[in-house]
XYZ file of C-alpha atoms in Angstrom:
730
model
C 92.313 63.140 20.951
C 95.401 60.539 20.907
C 94.589 56.879 20.441
C 94.201 55.114 23.840
C 97.285 54.157 24.782
C 98.534 50.768 25.863
C 100.948 49.929 28.374
C 103.583 47.799 26.561
C 105.537 45.376 29.231
C 109.061 46.576 29.729
C 111.600 44.382 27.856
C 113.191 41.334 29.598
C 116.276 42.078 31.111
C 118.770 40.003 32.154
C 120.110 39.931 35.965
C 123.624 41.809 35.777
C 125.747 41.379 38.570
C 125.200 43.905 41.330
C 126.765 47.123 41.126
C 126.946 50.233 42.283
C 124.421 51.438 39.804
C 122.328 48.416 41.007
C 122.315 49.562 44.321
C 121.749 53.370 43.426
C 118.714 51.886 41.207
C 117.545 49.948 44.335
C 117.741 52.744 46.801
C 115.513 54.866 44.241
C 112.863 52.081 44.350
C 112.830 52.181 48.185
C 112.289 55.898 48.158
C 109.777 55.550 45.749
C 107.640 53.500 47.869
C 108.112 55.268 50.893
C 107.101 58.498 49.049
C 104.347 56.403 47.016
C 105.666 58.014 43.689
C 106.047 56.164 40.831
C 107.703 57.866 37.533
C 106.670 57.760 34.318
C 107.673 58.496 30.853
C 105.279 58.705 27.766
C 106.475 59.033 24.031
C 104.059 60.214 21.954
C 106.032 58.714 18.633
C 106.120 55.369 20.143
C 102.760 55.297 21.612
C 104.412 53.697 24.743
C 104.065 54.410 28.288
C 107.112 53.507 30.786
C 106.977 53.570 34.378
C 110.016 53.819 36.253
C 109.187 51.852 39.390
C 106.762 48.916 40.092
C 103.068 50.232 40.200
C 102.199 46.990 41.560
C 104.705 47.178 44.860
C 103.516 50.557 45.574
C 99.827 50.498 45.045
C 99.576 47.247 45.281
C 95.744 46.200 44.262
C 94.875 49.224 43.012
C 97.866 49.339 40.585
C 95.419 48.491 37.536
C 93.091 51.788 38.379
C 96.264 53.558 39.090
C 97.574 52.696 35.946
C 94.245 53.510 33.987
C 94.080 56.728 35.522
C 97.560 58.220 34.299
C 96.641 56.375 30.899
C 93.540 58.459 30.399
C 95.279 61.682 31.521
C 98.748 60.692 29.006
C 96.251 60.035 26.214
C 94.687 64.065 26.560
C 98.152 64.889 26.207
C 98.661 65.457 22.948
C 95.867 68.330 23.031
C 97.789 70.470 25.143
C 101.313 72.205 24.895
C 101.975 72.481 28.468
C 102.691 71.042 31.389
C 99.876 69.075 33.137
C 98.885 68.788 36.707
C 95.848 67.140 38.424
C 94.233 65.242 41.071
C 92.322 62.303 40.259
C 90.415 59.809 42.954
C 90.619 55.866 42.240
C 89.078 53.404 44.057
C 88.660 49.596 44.291
C 88.591 47.087 46.810
C 86.273 48.989 49.274
C 89.135 51.793 49.338
C 89.918 55.325 47.592
C 93.283 57.064 47.155
C 93.833 60.696 45.604
C 96.361 60.574 43.003
C 98.219 63.860 41.880
C 99.369 63.762 38.687
C 101.986 65.715 36.614
C 103.650 65.468 33.277
C 105.611 67.834 31.545
C 106.840 67.754 27.562
C 110.246 67.278 26.646
C 110.595 69.171 23.372
C 113.709 68.386 20.582
C 115.902 71.243 19.099
C 113.075 72.544 16.956
C 110.759 72.560 19.728
C 108.440 69.376 18.906
C 107.387 67.764 21.752
C 108.720 64.366 21.593
C 108.000 62.493 25.323
C 106.159 63.570 28.059
C 107.666 62.716 31.424
C 105.927 63.139 34.715
C 104.842 61.175 38.168
C 101.845 59.609 39.948
C 101.881 60.409 43.596
C 99.457 59.486 46.179
C 98.315 62.389 48.128
C 95.350 60.865 50.196
C 97.038 61.394 53.397
C 98.009 64.789 52.643
C 94.673 65.731 51.834
C 93.338 64.304 54.616
C 95.844 66.015 56.637
C 94.682 69.545 54.692
C 90.827 68.685 55.473
C 91.612 68.165 59.157
C 93.769 71.365 59.279
C 91.051 73.140 57.344
C 88.379 71.948 59.928
C 90.388 72.792 62.992
C 91.239 76.138 61.237
C 87.234 76.477 60.940
C 86.856 75.439 64.344
C 89.236 77.956 65.644
C 87.456 80.922 63.859
C 84.713 79.761 65.483
C 86.023 80.446 68.424
C 87.576 82.905 67.974
C 84.152 84.934 66.958
C 82.404 83.001 69.863
C 85.003 84.159 72.183
C 83.708 85.441 75.635
C 87.025 87.553 75.199
C 88.017 90.346 72.686
C 90.305 89.310 69.990
C 92.480 91.852 67.575
C 94.647 91.402 65.431
C 96.942 94.360 64.141
C 99.755 94.448 61.647
C 102.174 97.306 60.906
C 100.222 99.058 63.933
C 97.158 98.797 62.021
C 93.841 96.971 63.047
C 93.326 93.965 60.260
C 91.141 91.466 62.449
C 88.198 92.464 65.241
C 85.898 89.816 66.562
C 82.218 90.617 67.736
C 83.265 90.699 71.378
C 86.411 93.038 70.805
C 83.484 95.517 69.144
C 81.578 95.505 71.991
C 84.273 96.257 74.473
C 85.174 99.076 71.605
C 81.909 100.243 71.598
C 82.109 99.996 67.231
C 78.705 99.132 65.873
C 81.000 96.853 62.959
C 84.411 95.692 62.318
C 84.566 98.239 59.364
C 84.189 101.473 61.935
C 87.669 100.239 63.229
C 89.816 98.319 60.985
C 92.364 99.632 59.564
C 92.944 102.521 62.276
C 96.053 102.786 64.127
C 96.111 100.894 67.335
C 97.415 103.921 69.551
C 93.925 105.536 68.770
C 92.811 103.217 71.139
C 95.320 103.491 73.712
C 94.814 105.267 76.904
C 97.898 107.674 77.508
C 98.431 105.652 81.043
C 99.096 102.431 78.925
C 100.435 103.589 75.742
C 104.119 103.198 76.635
C 103.893 100.044 78.547
C 101.887 98.329 75.108
C 104.691 99.840 72.803
C 107.273 98.132 75.228
C 105.277 95.073 74.789
C 105.461 95.235 71.047
C 108.864 95.416 71.007
C 109.709 92.573 73.165
C 107.533 90.467 70.866
C 109.584 91.269 67.958
C 113.080 90.583 69.737
C 112.308 87.890 72.779
C 109.384 85.338 71.847
C 105.887 84.888 70.749
C 104.381 85.340 73.574
C 103.764 88.067 76.640
C 102.085 87.330 79.946
C 98.845 89.242 80.751
C 98.948 92.692 81.677
C 96.283 95.373 82.790
C 95.649 98.084 80.766
C 93.306 100.756 79.768
C 91.950 101.281 76.367
C 89.622 104.085 74.801
C 86.227 102.925 73.277
C 85.123 104.867 69.954
C 83.425 107.498 72.237
C 86.884 107.977 73.991
C 85.721 106.203 77.518
C 88.412 104.255 79.235
C 87.605 100.801 79.648
C 89.990 98.364 82.228
C 90.847 95.297 80.158
C 93.474 92.407 80.678
C 95.670 91.810 77.542
C 97.570 89.164 76.356
C 99.798 89.324 73.045
C 100.687 86.761 70.747
C 102.986 86.946 67.560
C 100.892 85.315 64.929
C 100.853 85.657 60.904
C 97.936 87.352 59.077
C 98.059 86.443 55.565
C 101.172 85.482 55.232
C 102.905 88.257 57.018
C 104.158 88.860 60.657
C 101.084 90.287 62.878
C 100.541 90.369 66.955
C 97.016 89.241 68.264
C 95.930 90.504 71.259
C 93.252 89.105 73.582
C 91.252 91.485 75.208
C 89.719 90.528 78.889
C 86.654 93.107 80.059
C 87.912 93.317 83.755
C 85.858 96.205 84.655
C 83.243 94.307 86.843
C 86.558 92.852 88.420
C 88.346 95.912 89.189
C 84.946 97.323 90.677
C 84.910 94.454 92.984
C 88.595 94.914 93.974
C 88.095 98.916 94.378
C 85.315 98.223 96.404
C 87.269 95.448 98.697
C 90.117 97.804 98.682
C 87.889 100.616 100.176
C 86.065 98.143 102.197
C 89.832 97.397 103.551
C 90.996 100.864 104.020
C 87.765 101.878 106.153
C 88.685 98.572 108.355
C 92.005 100.035 109.032
C 90.897 103.405 109.208
C 87.997 102.179 111.731
C 90.962 100.402 113.412
C 93.408 102.754 114.009
C 91.080 106.127 114.453
C 88.236 107.244 116.938
C 84.712 106.924 115.170
C 83.163 109.858 116.416
C 86.073 112.637 116.138
C 88.042 110.993 113.413
C 91.195 111.169 115.762
C 93.457 108.370 116.076
C 93.014 105.807 118.575
C 94.622 103.952 121.356
C 96.382 101.724 118.565
C 97.557 104.961 116.360
C 98.565 106.789 119.209
C 101.072 104.095 120.317
C 102.228 103.281 116.563
C 103.013 107.215 116.323
C 104.875 106.914 120.134
C 106.723 104.001 118.782
C 107.814 105.536 115.779
C 108.845 109.028 117.582
C 110.708 107.320 120.193
C 112.924 105.264 117.715
C 113.500 108.237 115.951
C 113.856 110.590 119.199
C 117.617 111.752 119.584
C 119.772 113.033 122.476
C 119.204 116.660 120.865
C 115.142 115.739 120.489
C 112.497 116.173 122.961
C 109.312 114.710 123.411
C 106.094 115.150 125.588
C 102.819 113.418 125.998
C 99.796 115.297 127.197
C 96.785 113.549 128.601
C 94.084 116.314 128.458
C 90.998 115.390 130.137
C 87.547 117.575 130.141
C 86.456 118.651 133.622
C 82.875 117.617 134.766
C 82.223 116.176 131.214
C 79.484 113.762 132.490
C 76.946 116.962 133.393
C 76.899 117.548 129.651
C 75.571 114.311 128.980
C 73.498 113.946 132.157
C 71.714 117.150 131.624
C 72.220 118.150 127.700
C 72.241 114.083 126.269
C 74.817 112.088 124.794
C 73.921 113.895 121.203
C 75.348 117.350 122.953
C 78.244 115.374 124.665
C 79.041 114.070 121.057
C 79.161 117.137 119.317
C 80.796 118.997 121.942
C 83.656 115.983 121.819
C 83.654 116.509 118.193
C 84.320 120.459 118.681
C 86.917 119.725 121.361
C 88.809 117.386 118.791
C 89.199 120.462 115.801
C 90.178 122.921 118.376
C 92.838 120.551 119.961
C 94.232 119.504 116.155
C 94.023 122.804 115.020
C 96.462 123.858 117.949
C 99.419 121.682 117.272
C 102.061 121.651 115.004
C 102.206 119.673 111.826
C 104.120 116.938 112.970
C 102.196 116.425 116.299
C 99.547 114.113 116.912
C 96.207 114.914 118.363
C 94.382 111.337 119.347
C 91.312 110.405 121.707
C 91.378 107.267 124.128
C 87.739 107.455 125.174
C 84.990 109.220 126.408
C 86.630 112.608 127.127
C 90.224 111.765 127.167
C 92.693 113.312 124.463
C 96.185 112.654 123.820
C 98.699 114.980 122.692
C 102.291 114.070 120.997
C 104.509 116.898 120.724
C 107.974 117.689 119.946
C 107.374 121.113 119.827
C 108.340 121.750 123.570
C 111.918 121.909 124.263
C 112.114 121.373 127.634
C 109.922 120.610 130.971
C 108.864 124.355 131.364
C 107.841 124.591 127.936
C 105.835 121.418 127.636
C 103.777 122.823 130.739
C 103.004 126.362 129.075
C 101.948 124.408 125.869
C 99.778 122.222 127.744
C 98.501 125.285 129.795
C 97.746 126.815 126.098
C 96.095 123.785 125.230
C 93.801 123.765 128.018
C 93.305 127.352 127.496
C 92.326 126.967 123.837
C 89.101 124.800 125.319
C 88.372 127.332 127.943
C 89.035 130.805 126.919
C 86.222 130.799 123.981
C 82.759 129.087 124.630
C 81.667 126.534 122.394
C 78.191 126.788 120.304
C 77.100 123.298 120.414
C 73.749 122.635 118.298
C 72.151 125.891 120.063
C 73.836 125.302 123.586
C 76.366 127.800 124.893
C 78.724 125.674 126.877
C 81.868 126.555 128.746
C 84.545 123.737 129.012
C 87.539 123.369 130.908
C 90.234 120.611 131.176
C 92.881 119.174 133.248
C 96.324 117.708 131.850
C 98.873 115.931 132.588
C 102.343 115.465 130.691
C 105.116 112.981 130.445
C 108.363 114.010 129.598
C 111.329 112.070 127.525
C 114.150 113.096 126.180
C 116.708 110.220 126.810
C 114.628 107.906 124.423
C 114.295 105.220 126.848
C 110.399 105.205 127.674
C 108.041 102.730 125.919
C 104.569 104.141 124.268
C 102.677 102.351 126.895
C 104.510 103.516 129.774
C 104.409 107.257 128.412
C 100.544 107.064 128.254
C 100.264 105.679 131.704
C 102.550 108.176 133.503
C 100.751 111.146 131.592
C 97.300 109.285 132.429
C 98.682 109.588 136.158
C 99.585 112.791 136.063
C 95.816 114.024 134.982
C 94.796 112.476 138.066
C 97.116 114.342 140.108
C 95.545 117.699 138.441
C 92.292 116.143 138.873
C 92.737 115.694 142.542
C 94.442 119.117 143.216
C 91.436 121.235 141.951
C 91.045 120.603 137.847
C 91.877 122.853 135.221
C 95.475 122.701 135.958
C 98.498 120.851 134.417
C 100.591 118.147 136.346
C 103.806 116.666 135.046
C 104.790 112.857 136.038
C 107.839 112.688 138.223
C 109.701 110.295 140.099
C 107.096 110.498 143.084
C 104.625 109.626 140.667
C 106.440 106.834 139.824
C 107.030 105.265 142.684
C 103.079 105.400 143.546
C 102.624 103.925 140.019
C 104.711 101.357 141.039
C 103.576 100.254 144.583
C 100.068 100.505 142.988
C 101.028 98.096 140.390
C 102.763 95.771 143.323
C 99.648 96.048 145.379
C 96.934 95.381 142.478
C 99.277 92.118 141.918
C 99.327 91.663 145.462
C 95.541 91.735 145.792
C 95.317 89.372 142.670
C 96.882 86.706 144.216
C 95.240 87.255 147.845
C 91.581 86.908 145.947
C 93.053 83.727 144.025
C 94.266 82.209 146.983
C 91.984 83.128 149.757
C 93.978 85.745 151.481
C 90.995 87.830 152.408
C 88.650 87.775 154.927
C 85.107 89.953 155.593
C 84.229 91.419 158.937
C 80.801 92.804 160.028
C 79.712 95.788 161.454
C 76.238 95.427 163.679
C 73.246 97.527 162.156
C 70.647 98.060 164.910
C 66.689 98.609 164.726
C 65.478 101.325 166.954
C 62.789 100.420 169.052
C 63.924 96.922 168.901
C 63.451 95.519 172.733
C 64.807 92.298 172.394
C 68.195 92.197 170.664
C 69.802 95.304 169.418
C 71.221 93.797 166.255
C 69.084 93.374 162.706
C 71.642 93.209 160.362
C 75.149 93.731 159.515
C 77.059 94.908 156.872
C 79.979 92.727 155.201
C 83.466 94.559 154.691
C 86.586 93.275 153.010
C 89.622 93.086 155.253
C 92.953 92.192 153.860
C 95.786 91.173 156.747
C 99.099 91.278 154.549
C 101.681 88.620 155.715
C 104.410 91.228 155.326
C 102.510 94.577 155.202
C 100.047 94.218 157.795
C 96.654 95.369 158.098
C 96.023 97.383 154.526
C 93.161 99.866 154.822
C 90.043 99.155 152.572
C 90.316 102.865 151.171
C 93.641 101.763 149.835
C 92.962 98.373 148.353
C 89.009 98.915 147.438
C 90.142 101.689 144.643
C 93.046 99.589 143.495
C 90.232 96.622 142.528
C 87.970 98.887 140.932
C 90.610 100.887 138.761
C 91.953 97.101 137.728
C 88.870 95.188 137.560
C 89.613 92.676 140.268
C 86.488 94.363 142.282
C 84.308 91.604 140.143
C 86.553 88.867 142.403
C 86.428 90.967 145.107
C 82.875 91.477 145.136
C 81.971 87.844 144.659
C 84.281 86.864 147.206
C 82.547 89.062 149.831
C 79.258 88.046 148.532
C 79.771 84.315 149.134
C 81.741 84.625 152.468
C 78.766 86.774 153.603
C 75.862 84.407 152.455
C 77.924 81.322 154.372
C 78.635 83.281 157.444
C 75.218 84.174 157.789
C 73.930 80.827 157.224
C 76.207 79.452 160.164
C 75.485 82.556 162.397
C 71.524 81.403 161.898
C 72.220 77.814 162.791
C 74.560 78.313 165.600
C 72.915 81.601 167.934
C 69.027 82.517 168.813
C 69.868 86.198 167.933
C 70.695 85.786 164.493
C 67.525 83.660 163.440
C 66.185 86.378 161.415
C 69.621 88.079 161.083
C 70.209 89.750 157.203
C 73.245 90.913 155.744
C 74.399 94.001 153.783
C 77.030 93.709 150.935
C 77.968 96.426 148.941
C 78.314 96.369 144.961
C 80.657 98.365 142.983
C 79.578 99.917 139.677
C 81.163 97.297 137.524
C 79.491 94.771 139.622
C 76.400 96.198 138.408
C 77.575 95.804 134.735
C 78.767 92.270 135.304
C 75.851 90.261 133.179
C 76.793 87.415 135.375
C 75.777 89.150 138.683
C 72.239 88.097 138.995
C 73.201 84.442 138.477
C 76.059 84.928 140.849
C 73.880 86.479 143.774
C 71.321 83.651 143.175
C 74.059 80.981 143.396
C 75.568 82.354 146.619
C 71.640 82.271 148.188
C 71.004 78.864 147.145
C 74.213 77.266 148.033
C 73.683 78.771 151.356
C 69.851 78.407 151.686
C 69.199 81.500 152.285
C 65.813 83.195 151.416
C 66.559 86.480 149.083
C 65.097 88.574 151.695
C 68.062 87.913 153.740
C 70.531 89.574 151.528
C 70.803 93.292 151.275
C 72.703 95.186 148.070
C 74.507 98.082 149.009
C 74.557 100.581 145.733
C 76.142 104.117 145.183
C 74.239 106.590 143.598
C 77.186 107.181 140.905
C 77.531 103.367 140.724
C 73.702 103.430 139.837
C 74.021 105.971 136.771
C 76.870 104.604 134.851
C 74.685 102.806 132.352
C 71.242 103.404 133.731
C 69.379 101.277 131.138
C 71.798 98.015 132.123
C 71.489 98.558 135.901
C 67.758 99.068 136.328
C 67.297 95.868 134.288
C 69.677 94.427 136.891
C 68.291 95.866 139.434
C 64.533 94.931 138.818
C 65.406 91.274 138.620
C 67.376 91.486 142.007
C 64.033 93.152 143.085
C 61.555 90.679 141.766
C 63.135 87.512 143.687
C 63.184 89.367 146.991
C 66.335 91.260 147.662
C 66.819 94.025 149.512
C 68.177 97.026 147.424
C 69.613 99.913 149.285
C 71.250 103.527 148.172
C 74.830 103.686 150.004
C 76.111 107.032 150.687
C 73.413 108.630 150.269
C 73.842 112.672 149.820
C 77.660 112.489 148.503
C 76.704 111.524 145.095
C 73.999 113.044 142.243
C 71.851 113.542 145.415
C 68.683 113.504 143.478
C 65.896 112.159 145.625
C 64.227 111.287 142.262
C 66.393 108.351 141.885
C 64.012 106.828 145.150
C 61.147 106.789 142.781
C 63.510 105.658 139.443
C 65.011 102.365 141.148
C 63.495 99.844 143.073
C 65.579 100.492 146.278
C 63.917 99.906 150.132
C 66.457 101.476 151.965
C 68.585 104.669 152.108
C 71.502 105.002 153.723
C 72.737 108.377 154.907
C 76.178 109.264 154.491
C 78.436 109.671 157.992
C 79.628 113.165 156.630
C 76.225 113.968 157.143
C 75.574 112.116 160.178
C 77.961 113.947 161.874
C 76.798 117.117 161.737
C 72.916 116.356 163.000
C 73.827 117.839 166.275
C 74.357 121.333 164.910
C 72.126 123.534 163.614
C 72.744 123.805 159.586
C 72.020 122.794 156.313
C 73.732 119.289 156.743
C 71.167 118.512 159.674
C 68.279 119.760 157.596
C 69.037 117.642 154.544
C 69.081 114.576 156.869
C 65.723 115.362 158.746
C 64.393 116.019 155.175
C 65.925 113.067 153.798
C 64.402 110.726 156.562
C 60.908 112.294 155.763
C 60.709 112.081 152.222
C 62.291 108.145 152.227
C 59.569 107.576 154.613
C 56.999 109.261 152.545
C 57.707 107.007 149.950
C 57.749 103.705 151.780
C 61.663 103.509 152.197
C 63.349 102.561 155.416
C 66.419 104.716 156.765
C 69.851 103.614 157.753
C 72.248 106.007 159.417
C 75.712 105.163 159.222
C 78.817 106.293 161.133
C 77.251 106.946 164.427
C 79.962 107.732 167.242
C 78.295 109.545 169.730
C 74.899 109.530 171.959
C 73.807 112.739 170.841
C 73.545 111.615 167.380
C 71.712 108.945 168.481
C 69.382 110.834 170.364
C 68.650 113.159 167.120
C 68.209 110.467 164.715
C 65.733 108.543 166.809
C 64.081 111.419 167.209
C 63.769 112.201 163.688
C 62.327 108.276 163.010
C 65.556 106.865 161.590
C 64.516 103.197 161.267
C 68.347 101.465 162.013
C 71.759 102.918 163.394
C 75.426 101.640 162.678
C 78.602 103.185 163.668
C 81.376 102.869 165.970
C 79.155 103.762 168.943
C 78.193 100.346 169.093
C 80.513 98.491 167.458
C 83.598 98.428 164.865
C 83.503 95.624 162.093
C 84.539 92.245 163.742
C 85.050 88.710 162.310
C 82.105 86.450 162.243
C 83.370 84.483 165.101
C 83.267 87.676 167.451
C 79.840 88.756 166.608
C 78.141 86.620 169.687
C 80.574 88.591 171.916
C 79.919 91.880 170.275
C 75.966 91.248 170.493
C 76.250 90.187 174.176
C 78.531 93.214 174.953
C 75.960 95.556 173.145
C 72.967 94.133 174.781
C 74.531 94.892 178.153
C 75.790 98.654 176.894
C 72.929 99.534 175.098
C 69.525 97.769 175.843
C 68.196 100.688 177.618
C 68.900 102.800 174.554
C 66.880 100.833 171.966
C 64.038 99.774 174.359
C 60.450 100.177 172.720
C 59.590 104.141 173.374
C 57.557 106.686 171.384
C 59.454 109.835 170.965
C 58.459 113.392 169.546
C 60.012 114.041 166.307
C 62.211 117.112 166.477
C 65.032 118.698 164.820
C 67.507 120.853 166.715
C 66.832 123.761 165.064
C 66.037 127.365 166.544
C 63.412 127.830 164.388
C 59.924 125.221 164.293
C 59.018 124.305 160.790
C 55.921 122.431 160.125
C 56.487 118.889 159.136
C 55.225 116.018 156.631
C 53.661 113.233 158.217
C 54.039 109.818 156.404
C 50.210 110.261 154.880
C 51.731 113.486 153.218
C 49.530 115.828 155.556
C 51.328 119.251 156.963
């Protein structure tokens, strides 16, 4: 070991005048201070260590420790023949610094070491930065290893790193199973091209690519949906690519489920649930598109097909068979049209065919006839039931492209109804005559709406008389709506009531009649002695029976006018009661429970099933005038009336005969035991303020007819037949 080397003081120097050299030296001193570097020179032969900058200026109170560290290093330089590099930690005054000491030999021409030159540098900050950097690296490595996303690094298209999560995604037991393999081994063919394009983009455009959805293959070759983001990085000093893989299988499954649900929802919004055919929305959309594409050389027809008497299938065989039949009809119609045509279902047994096949009106009529024959020529085998089906069709034809979808559907519907009216199982075409009727119906509907809203209607009352009442002939009255138009005069109920029923205005119309009838009845009772026990009959349409607020409306009309429930009789047709049996039954039961009298109106003209007399809580049967007109003649109608009266009495029901016009009809009905009489023989329907005069007139004209007498029951038939008494005995 060389002897300890002392550091002799530098020889004193005089202060020469400032020069360029001095400025250069001062510049070096500043640089040394900024870098915290002190160059030194050691000459072994002279045993001296020369400092080329002030150790005190740079290291301050650690200068002695720094000098000692350098002295210790140079003391051992004699034992080595090469350059020296080393780090040393010195401290003092409560702080430490890390020094890097470097020295290299200077040799003479003969290779002998004549001196050592070197420097001592404070690398404390650098070492701390390196330590922090390593900590960051370690932390990053831990994050990579524990990342919920898969992370791989590939270099020259070879996998060089993979974390545990990526191993799970790839289904690999260990990193050794995949490292070194070509990344294309793990790319699905559908994602290979885009992935290679991304790699190329990284090389030429930047260090990062946005996330893409891709499909990778696990070790078993199964496709895995991932979201991949690529980053340009380095691996062991060479360019590489880091790829972050996020397993999105669950997300994609949810997205697919959502997409399927949306598709099902969209399909359900545009297709009929039962048959799978396009519904009204899609039919109208198809028509709009077809009309937009129709040129002057094109023809377009809309055919409205409706099954004849389909309700009988539901009523007799049940709705399940009816639904199966509709499905079979849909299949036959769909198989009978061209690829550019559309078959849709509107509702119930109503189908629509939109076709470009017919070239003119005659061809359209023939095509519609073929569609109907497709249904009628071959019977349907539905769940063991052999069914014959016929259909009626209406055609709306357009060739000028000026019609709109809604109008065409409406016109075809009107033509179909005309076919029904003219005998069914036929085809009718919408023409200008029907167009005029449709326009008039629209105008009538709007004026009726205003009349209901603005109290433009009135109610007239036709008296109902009780057989055998010797005091006053009138017992009840039927309320009938009347419309006296300011321009067109009196409009028949036969004209405006069907319009109200078809348009839904019948709810408002019926409520108006109900409230007015109750109000007039209350006023009559207070004004006239003969009206003390008078009751009023009000007709209910089928839509009113399905109105969820009907019970409340009826109850309010009675309470507002101080009437007991038995003062109101509600008349319902057989067909109206069968629209929705469960709902109707519930409504009628509630009305019956509070004491309102219910009557079957126009009995014999609907389903004509006497079983309904037991099924529904009705207390009266009203025989239709078409049967009453025939009671004076021997025949089936007279027999039906007599039997109906007899059976109704047996079931505890009263019978009203309406439409009595002759004394002969009156005599027969009285002989058969009919309970109430109504008709023009006594009075037409009159306003409430004319009832008193009408009652007085009837008192004078018919008092003898209704005196209390006993009549022998008889029927005007040649052959006598056994009669059933009310007790049911022969």
